Tab-separated table of C-alpha atoms in Angstrom:
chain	number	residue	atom	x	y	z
A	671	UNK	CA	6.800	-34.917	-31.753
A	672	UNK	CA	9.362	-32.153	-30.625
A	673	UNK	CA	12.553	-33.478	-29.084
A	674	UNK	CA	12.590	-33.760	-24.990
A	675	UNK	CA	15.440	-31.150	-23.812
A	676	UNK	CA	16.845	-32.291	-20.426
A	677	UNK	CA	17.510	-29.688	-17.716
A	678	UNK	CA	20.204	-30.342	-14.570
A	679	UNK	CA	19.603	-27.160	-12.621
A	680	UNK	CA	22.218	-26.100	-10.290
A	681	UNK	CA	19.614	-24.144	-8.465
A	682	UNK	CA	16.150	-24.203	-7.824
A	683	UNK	CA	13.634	-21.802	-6.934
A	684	UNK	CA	11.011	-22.190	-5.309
A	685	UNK	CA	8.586	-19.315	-5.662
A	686	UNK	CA	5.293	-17.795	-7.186
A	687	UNK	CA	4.531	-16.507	-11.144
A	688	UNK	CA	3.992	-13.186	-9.866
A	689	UNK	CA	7.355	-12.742	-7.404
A	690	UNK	CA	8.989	-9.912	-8.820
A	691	UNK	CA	11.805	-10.471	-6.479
A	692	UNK	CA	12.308	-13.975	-7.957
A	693	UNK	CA	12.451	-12.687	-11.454
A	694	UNK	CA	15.649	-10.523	-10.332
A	695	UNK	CA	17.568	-13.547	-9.291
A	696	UNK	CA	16.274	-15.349	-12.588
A	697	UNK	CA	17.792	-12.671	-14.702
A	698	UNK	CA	21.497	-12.805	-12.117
A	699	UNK	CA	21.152	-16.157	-12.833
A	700	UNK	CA	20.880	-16.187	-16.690
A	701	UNK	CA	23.252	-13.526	-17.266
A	702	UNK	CA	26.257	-15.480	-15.367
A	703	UNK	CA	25.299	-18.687	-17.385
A	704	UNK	CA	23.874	-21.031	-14.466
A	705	UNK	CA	21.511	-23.699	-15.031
A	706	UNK	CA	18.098	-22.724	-12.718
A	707	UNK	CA	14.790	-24.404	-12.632
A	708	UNK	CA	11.886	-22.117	-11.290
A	709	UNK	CA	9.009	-24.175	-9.959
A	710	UNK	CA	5.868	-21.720	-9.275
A	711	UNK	CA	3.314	-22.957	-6.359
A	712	UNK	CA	0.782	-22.247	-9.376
A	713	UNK	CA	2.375	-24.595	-11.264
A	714	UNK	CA	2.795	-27.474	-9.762
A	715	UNK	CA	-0.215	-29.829	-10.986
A	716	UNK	CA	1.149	-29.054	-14.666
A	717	UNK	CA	3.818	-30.814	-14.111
A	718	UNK	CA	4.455	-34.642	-14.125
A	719	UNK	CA	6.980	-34.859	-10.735
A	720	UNK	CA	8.887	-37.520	-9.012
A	721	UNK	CA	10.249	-37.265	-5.328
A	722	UNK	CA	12.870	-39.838	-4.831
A	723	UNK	CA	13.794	-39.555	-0.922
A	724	UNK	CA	16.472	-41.858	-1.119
A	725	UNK	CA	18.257	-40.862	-4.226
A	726	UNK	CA	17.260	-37.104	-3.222
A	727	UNK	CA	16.568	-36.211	-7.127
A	728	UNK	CA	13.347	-34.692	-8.354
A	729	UNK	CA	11.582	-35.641	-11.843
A	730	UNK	CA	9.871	-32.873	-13.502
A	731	UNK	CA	8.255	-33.141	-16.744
A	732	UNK	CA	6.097	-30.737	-19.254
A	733	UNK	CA	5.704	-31.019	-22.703
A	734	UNK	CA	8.898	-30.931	-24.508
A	735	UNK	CA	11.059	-30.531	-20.774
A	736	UNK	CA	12.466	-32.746	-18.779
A	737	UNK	CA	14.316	-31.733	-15.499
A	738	UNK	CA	16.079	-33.339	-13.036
A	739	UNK	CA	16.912	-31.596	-9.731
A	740	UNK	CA	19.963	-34.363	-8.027
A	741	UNK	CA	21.125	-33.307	-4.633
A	742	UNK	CA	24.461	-33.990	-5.764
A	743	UNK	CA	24.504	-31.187	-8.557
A	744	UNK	CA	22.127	-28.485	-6.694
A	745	UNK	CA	24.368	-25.764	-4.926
A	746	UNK	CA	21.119	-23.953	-3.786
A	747	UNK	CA	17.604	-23.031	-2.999
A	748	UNK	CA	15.808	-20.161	-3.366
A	749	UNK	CA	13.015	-19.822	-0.867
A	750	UNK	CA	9.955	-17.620	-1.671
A	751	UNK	CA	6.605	-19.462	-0.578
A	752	UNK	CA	6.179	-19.581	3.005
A	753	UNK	CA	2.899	-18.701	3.603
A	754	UNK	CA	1.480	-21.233	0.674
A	755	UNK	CA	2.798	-23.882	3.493
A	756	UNK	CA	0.569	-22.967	6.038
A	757	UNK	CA	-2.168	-20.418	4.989
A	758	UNK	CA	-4.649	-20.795	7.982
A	759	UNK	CA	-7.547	-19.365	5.993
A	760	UNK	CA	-9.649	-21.743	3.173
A	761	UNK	CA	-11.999	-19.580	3.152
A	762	UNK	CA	-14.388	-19.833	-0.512
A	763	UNK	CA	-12.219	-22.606	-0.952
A	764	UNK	CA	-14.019	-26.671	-2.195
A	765	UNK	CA	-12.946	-29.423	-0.096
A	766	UNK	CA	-11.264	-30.698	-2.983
A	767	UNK	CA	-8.760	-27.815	-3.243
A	768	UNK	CA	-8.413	-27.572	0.371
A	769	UNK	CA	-6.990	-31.590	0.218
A	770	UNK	CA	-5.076	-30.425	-2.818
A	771	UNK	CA	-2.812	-27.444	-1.806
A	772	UNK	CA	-2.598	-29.486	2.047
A	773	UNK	CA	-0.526	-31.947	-0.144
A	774	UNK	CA	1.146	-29.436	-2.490
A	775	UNK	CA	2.457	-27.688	0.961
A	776	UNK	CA	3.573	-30.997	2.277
A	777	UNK	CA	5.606	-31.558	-0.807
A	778	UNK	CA	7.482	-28.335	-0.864
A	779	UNK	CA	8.244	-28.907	2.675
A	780	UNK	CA	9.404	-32.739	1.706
A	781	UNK	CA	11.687	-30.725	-1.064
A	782	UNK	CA	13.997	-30.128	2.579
A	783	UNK	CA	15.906	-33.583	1.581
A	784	UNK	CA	18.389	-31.332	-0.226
A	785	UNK	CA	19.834	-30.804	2.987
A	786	UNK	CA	23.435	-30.022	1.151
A	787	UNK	CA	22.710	-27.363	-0.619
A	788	UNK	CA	22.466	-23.611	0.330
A	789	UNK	CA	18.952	-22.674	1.422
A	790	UNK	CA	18.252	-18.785	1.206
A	791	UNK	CA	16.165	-19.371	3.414
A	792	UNK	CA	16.030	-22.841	4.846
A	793	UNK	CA	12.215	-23.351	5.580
A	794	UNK	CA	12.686	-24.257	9.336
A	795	UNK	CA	15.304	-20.855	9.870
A	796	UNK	CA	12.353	-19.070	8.507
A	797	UNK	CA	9.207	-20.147	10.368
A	798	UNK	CA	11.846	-19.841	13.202
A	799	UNK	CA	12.738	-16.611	12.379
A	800	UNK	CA	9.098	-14.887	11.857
A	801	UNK	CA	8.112	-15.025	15.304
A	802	UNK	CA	8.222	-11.690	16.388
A	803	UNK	CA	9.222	-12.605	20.405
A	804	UNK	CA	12.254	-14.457	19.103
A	805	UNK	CA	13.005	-11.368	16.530
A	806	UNK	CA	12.835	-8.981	19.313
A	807	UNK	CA	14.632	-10.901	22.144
A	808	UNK	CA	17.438	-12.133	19.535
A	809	UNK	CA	18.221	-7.967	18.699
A	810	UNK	CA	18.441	-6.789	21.937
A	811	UNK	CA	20.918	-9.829	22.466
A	812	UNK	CA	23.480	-8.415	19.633
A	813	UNK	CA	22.972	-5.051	20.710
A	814	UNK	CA	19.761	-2.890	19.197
A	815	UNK	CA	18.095	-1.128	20.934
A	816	UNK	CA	13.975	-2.337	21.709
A	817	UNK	CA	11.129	-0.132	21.871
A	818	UNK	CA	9.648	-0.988	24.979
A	819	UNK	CA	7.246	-4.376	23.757
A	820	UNK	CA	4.616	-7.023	25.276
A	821	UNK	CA	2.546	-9.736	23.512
A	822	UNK	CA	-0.706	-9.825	25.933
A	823	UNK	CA	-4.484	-10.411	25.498
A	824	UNK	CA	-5.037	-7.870	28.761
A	825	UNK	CA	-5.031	-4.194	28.907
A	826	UNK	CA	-4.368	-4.472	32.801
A	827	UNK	CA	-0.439	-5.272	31.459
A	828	UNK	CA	0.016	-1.527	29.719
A	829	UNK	CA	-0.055	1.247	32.668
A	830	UNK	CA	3.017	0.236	34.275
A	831	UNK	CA	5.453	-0.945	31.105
A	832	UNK	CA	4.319	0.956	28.117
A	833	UNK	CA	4.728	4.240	28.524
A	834	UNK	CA	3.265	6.897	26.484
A	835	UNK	CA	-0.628	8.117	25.331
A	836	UNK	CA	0.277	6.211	22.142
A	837	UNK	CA	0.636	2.567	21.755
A	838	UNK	CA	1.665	0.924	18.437
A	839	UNK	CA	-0.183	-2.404	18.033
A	840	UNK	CA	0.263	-5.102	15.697
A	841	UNK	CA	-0.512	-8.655	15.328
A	842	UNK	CA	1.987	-11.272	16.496
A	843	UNK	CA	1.707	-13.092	12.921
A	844	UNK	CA	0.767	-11.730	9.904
A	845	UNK	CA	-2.962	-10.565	10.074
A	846	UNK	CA	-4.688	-11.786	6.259
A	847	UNK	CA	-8.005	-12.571	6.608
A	848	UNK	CA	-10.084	-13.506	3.498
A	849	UNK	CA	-13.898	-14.022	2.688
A	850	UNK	CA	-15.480	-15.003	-0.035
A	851	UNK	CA	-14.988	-11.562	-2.082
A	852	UNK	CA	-12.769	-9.701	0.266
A	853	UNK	CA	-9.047	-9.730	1.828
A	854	UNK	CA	-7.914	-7.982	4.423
A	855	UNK	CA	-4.432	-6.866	5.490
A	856	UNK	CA	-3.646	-5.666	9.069
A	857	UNK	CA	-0.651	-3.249	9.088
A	858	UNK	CA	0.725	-1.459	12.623
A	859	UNK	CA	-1.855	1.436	14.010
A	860	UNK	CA	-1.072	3.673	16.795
A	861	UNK	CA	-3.835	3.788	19.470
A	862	UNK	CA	-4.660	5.971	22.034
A	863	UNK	CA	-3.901	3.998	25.302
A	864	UNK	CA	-7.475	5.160	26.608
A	865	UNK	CA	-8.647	3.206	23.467
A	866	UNK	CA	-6.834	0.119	24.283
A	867	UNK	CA	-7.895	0.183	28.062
A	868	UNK	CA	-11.400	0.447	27.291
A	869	UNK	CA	-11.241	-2.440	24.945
A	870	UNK	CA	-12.235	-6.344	24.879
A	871	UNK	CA	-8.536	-8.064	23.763
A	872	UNK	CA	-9.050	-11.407	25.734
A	873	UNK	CA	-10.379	-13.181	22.477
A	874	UNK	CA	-6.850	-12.976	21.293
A	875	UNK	CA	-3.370	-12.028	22.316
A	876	UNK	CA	-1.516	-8.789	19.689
A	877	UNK	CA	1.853	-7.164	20.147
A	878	UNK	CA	1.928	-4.066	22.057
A	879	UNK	CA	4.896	-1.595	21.849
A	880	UNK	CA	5.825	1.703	23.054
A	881	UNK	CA	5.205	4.132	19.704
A	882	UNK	CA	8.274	5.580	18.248
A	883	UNK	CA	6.470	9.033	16.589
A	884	UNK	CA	9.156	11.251	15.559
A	885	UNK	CA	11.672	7.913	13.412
A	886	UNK	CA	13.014	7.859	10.300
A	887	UNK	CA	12.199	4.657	9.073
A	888	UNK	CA	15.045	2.465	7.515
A	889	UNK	CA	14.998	-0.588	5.507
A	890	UNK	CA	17.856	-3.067	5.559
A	891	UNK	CA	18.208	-5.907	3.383
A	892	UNK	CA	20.950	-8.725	4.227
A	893	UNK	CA	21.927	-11.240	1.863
A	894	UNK	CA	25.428	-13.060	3.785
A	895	UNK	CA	28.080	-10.598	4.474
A	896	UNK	CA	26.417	-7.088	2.780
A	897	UNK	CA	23.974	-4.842	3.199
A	898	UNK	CA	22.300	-1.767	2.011
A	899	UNK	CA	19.851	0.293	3.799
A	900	UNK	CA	17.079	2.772	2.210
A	901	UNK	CA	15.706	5.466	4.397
A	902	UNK	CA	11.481	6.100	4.187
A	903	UNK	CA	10.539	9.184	3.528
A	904	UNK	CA	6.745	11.023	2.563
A	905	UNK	CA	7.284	14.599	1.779
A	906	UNK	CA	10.405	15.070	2.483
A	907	UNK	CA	9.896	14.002	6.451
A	908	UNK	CA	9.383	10.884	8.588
A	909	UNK	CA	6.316	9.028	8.902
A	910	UNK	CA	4.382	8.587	12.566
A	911	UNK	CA	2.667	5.211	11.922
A	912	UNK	CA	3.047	2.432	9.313
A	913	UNK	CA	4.323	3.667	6.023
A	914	UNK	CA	2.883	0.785	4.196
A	915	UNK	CA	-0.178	2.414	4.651
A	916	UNK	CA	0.988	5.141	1.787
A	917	UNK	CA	3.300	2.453	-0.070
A	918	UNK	CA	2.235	4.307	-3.039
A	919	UNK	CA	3.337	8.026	-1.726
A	920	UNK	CA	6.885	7.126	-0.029
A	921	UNK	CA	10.457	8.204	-1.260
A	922	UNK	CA	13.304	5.401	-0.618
A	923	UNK	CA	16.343	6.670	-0.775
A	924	UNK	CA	20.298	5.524	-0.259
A	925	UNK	CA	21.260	5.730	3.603
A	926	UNK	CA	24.877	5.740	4.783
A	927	UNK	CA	23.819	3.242	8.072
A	928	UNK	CA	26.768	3.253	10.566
A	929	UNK	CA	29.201	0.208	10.144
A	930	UNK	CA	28.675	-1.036	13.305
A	931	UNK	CA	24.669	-1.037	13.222
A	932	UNK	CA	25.338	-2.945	9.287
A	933	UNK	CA	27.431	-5.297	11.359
A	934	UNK	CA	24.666	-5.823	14.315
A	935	UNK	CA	22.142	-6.421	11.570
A	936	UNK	CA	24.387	-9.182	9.610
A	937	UNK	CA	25.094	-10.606	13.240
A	938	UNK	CA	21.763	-10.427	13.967
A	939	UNK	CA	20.796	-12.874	10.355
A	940	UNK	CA	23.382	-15.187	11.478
A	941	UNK	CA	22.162	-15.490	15.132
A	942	UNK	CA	18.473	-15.965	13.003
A	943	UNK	CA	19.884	-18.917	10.863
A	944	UNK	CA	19.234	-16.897	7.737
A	945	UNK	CA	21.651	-15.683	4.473
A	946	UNK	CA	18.486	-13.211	3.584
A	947	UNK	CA	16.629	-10.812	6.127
A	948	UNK	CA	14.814	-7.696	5.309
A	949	UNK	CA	15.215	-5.814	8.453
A	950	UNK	CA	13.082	-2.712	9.609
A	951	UNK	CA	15.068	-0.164	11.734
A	952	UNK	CA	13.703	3.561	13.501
A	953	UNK	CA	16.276	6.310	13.869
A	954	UNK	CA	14.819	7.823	16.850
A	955	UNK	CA	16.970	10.642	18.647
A	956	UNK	CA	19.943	9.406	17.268
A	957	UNK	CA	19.068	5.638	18.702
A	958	UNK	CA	18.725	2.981	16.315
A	959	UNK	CA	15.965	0.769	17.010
A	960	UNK	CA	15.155	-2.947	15.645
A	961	UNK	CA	11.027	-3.117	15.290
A	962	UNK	CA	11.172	-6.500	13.195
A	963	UNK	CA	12.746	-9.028	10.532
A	964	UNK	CA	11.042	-10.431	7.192
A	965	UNK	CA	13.297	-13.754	6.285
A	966	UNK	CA	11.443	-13.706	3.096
A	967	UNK	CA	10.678	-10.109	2.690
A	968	UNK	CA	10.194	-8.205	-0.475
A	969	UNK	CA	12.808	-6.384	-1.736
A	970	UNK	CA	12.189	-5.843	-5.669
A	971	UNK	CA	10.921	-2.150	-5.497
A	972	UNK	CA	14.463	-1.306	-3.513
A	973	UNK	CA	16.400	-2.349	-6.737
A	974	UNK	CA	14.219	-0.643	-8.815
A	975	UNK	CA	14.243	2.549	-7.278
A	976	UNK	CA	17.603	2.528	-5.397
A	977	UNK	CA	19.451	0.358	-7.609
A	978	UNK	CA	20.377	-1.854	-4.667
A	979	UNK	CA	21.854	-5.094	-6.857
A	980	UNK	CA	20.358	-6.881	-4.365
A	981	UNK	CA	19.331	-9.876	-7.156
A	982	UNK	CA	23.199	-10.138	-8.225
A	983	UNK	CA	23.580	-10.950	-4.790
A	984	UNK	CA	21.355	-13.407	-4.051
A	985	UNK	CA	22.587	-15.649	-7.689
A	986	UNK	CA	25.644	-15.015	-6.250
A	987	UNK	CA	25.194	-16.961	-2.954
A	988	UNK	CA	23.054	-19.750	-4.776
A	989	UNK	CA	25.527	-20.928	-7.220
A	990	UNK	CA	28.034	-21.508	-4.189
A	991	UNK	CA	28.258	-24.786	-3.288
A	992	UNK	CA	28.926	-25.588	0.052
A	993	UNK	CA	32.009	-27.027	1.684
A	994	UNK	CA	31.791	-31.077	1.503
A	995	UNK	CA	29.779	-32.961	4.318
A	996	UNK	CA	28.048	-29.343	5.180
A	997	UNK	CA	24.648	-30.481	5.544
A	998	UNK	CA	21.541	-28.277	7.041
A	999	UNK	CA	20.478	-24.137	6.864
């Protein structure tokens, strides 16, 4: 029988097998020397685990490792699974696995009794942070500028605020909807405003905003006190709609953003709670606006293609312990 090897990880992450992003940090992490444990939501029932509240340590065992995750030694937490916590669709799913990943979810969220070390991001900054009324309100307050926006279930509400024969609609949380063969993704359409006045939307209320057309859009990502910003591009121009919707077509490139907009976006992550934001800016005649805020958005194809060392970063601000008695996001 192979000798047990005992791991004391300095941080943990807390992510998926397939999180590209994660497997950045991993390699920061490994190349500086630090001690990490990666526990992937797949994972979890192939591994024996212990919870001790009171001791705040976590047992983890599988086959020839042993690791123990003490409160006293962890400096952080990286923060990748939100939506395993509270994915509203079961869709396909047995009753048994429904009970099972209920109490997988609870136990991540339990995982919060390492309230000293630094969580990029802690979970309740984040569920905090992905409501798209408190994203919007929270920019204008440091300073961005809003494309004119309403949550409503009523088409009486968009003559006299939304200007406009274009309105950019979008759901006020992330829109995944799976059967027992498909999945669906919603991503931001523009609509002709006839289209929206003629149409049923009291079953449910969406976002509403005034359609910025001609934008270049920008991507920020924030991790503490830097940032770096890629500009969206298909063809050479800017795109009208959503340019998720040709992911697969799009430039990124390096953008020189304007100190004091970098500034309003890090102000912006602190006002939010968070160390990590992946912001989405328009340029718009010469106006920079805010449209929203991912606190656990992907970022992996930025340092790929930009060669943002975005990963560096984030190992960075893990292994730093923080000040004595610090407790919290």
């Amino acid at each position: 029988m192979p000798p047990v090897t005992t791991v004391r990880p300095t941080v943990l992450l807390l992510a998926s097998r397939y999180d590209l992003s994660c497997d950045y940090v991993v390699s920061a992490l490994r190349k500086s020397g630090r001690a990490y444990f990666r526990l992937n939501s797949e994972d979890l029932p192939s591994y024996s685990l212990c919870l001790d509240p009171c001791r705040r340590r976590l047992s983890c065992h599988a086959k020839d490792v042993h690791v123990e995750v003490e409160a006293g030694g962890l400096t952080g937490v990286y923060f990748r699974r939100p939506t395993f916590l509270r994915e509203a669709s079961q869709a396909g799913r047995r009753p048994e696995e429904q009970f099972h990943r209920a109490q997988w979810a609870a136990f991540l969220r339990n995982l919060m009794v390492f309230d000293t070390a630094r969580w990029v991001n802690h979970p309740t900054r984040t569920y905090e942070a992905e409501h798209k009324m408190i994203q919007l309100w929270s920019a204008q307050e440091v300073g961005f500028d809003i494309p004119v926006t309403h949550c409503l279930n009523s088409e009486r509400f968009l003559g006299h605020h939304i200007g406009g024969s274009l309105v950019a609609i979008k759901g006020l949380d992330t829109i995944l909807v799976r059967t027992d063969k498909t999945e669906s993704f919603g991503y931001t359409n523009l609509v002709l405003r006839e289209e929206l006045e003629e149409a049923e939307l009291r079953g449910a209320p969406l976002v509403a905003q005034q359609a910025l057309t001609d934008k270049l859009d920008l991507r920020v990502t924030v991790v503490e006190d830097e940032w770096w910003c890629a500009s969206v591009t298909h063809g050479g121009s800017g795109i009208a709609g959503d340019w998720r919707l040709k992911k697969s077509d799009v430039v990124f490139s390096e953008f020189t953003l304007p100190p004091a907009i970098g500034a309003r976006c890090i102000e912006l992550t602190r006002r939010l709670g968070l160390s990590f934001a992946a912001m989405d800016l328009a340029l718009s005649h010469d106006r920079f606006f805010f449209l929203e805020v991912n606190p656990t958005g992907e970022w992996a194809w930025l340092q790929e293609e930009v060669e943002f060392p975005i990963g560096a970063k984030l190992a960075e601000v893990l292994s730093q312990a923080r000040p004595n008695g610090i407790r919290g996001s």
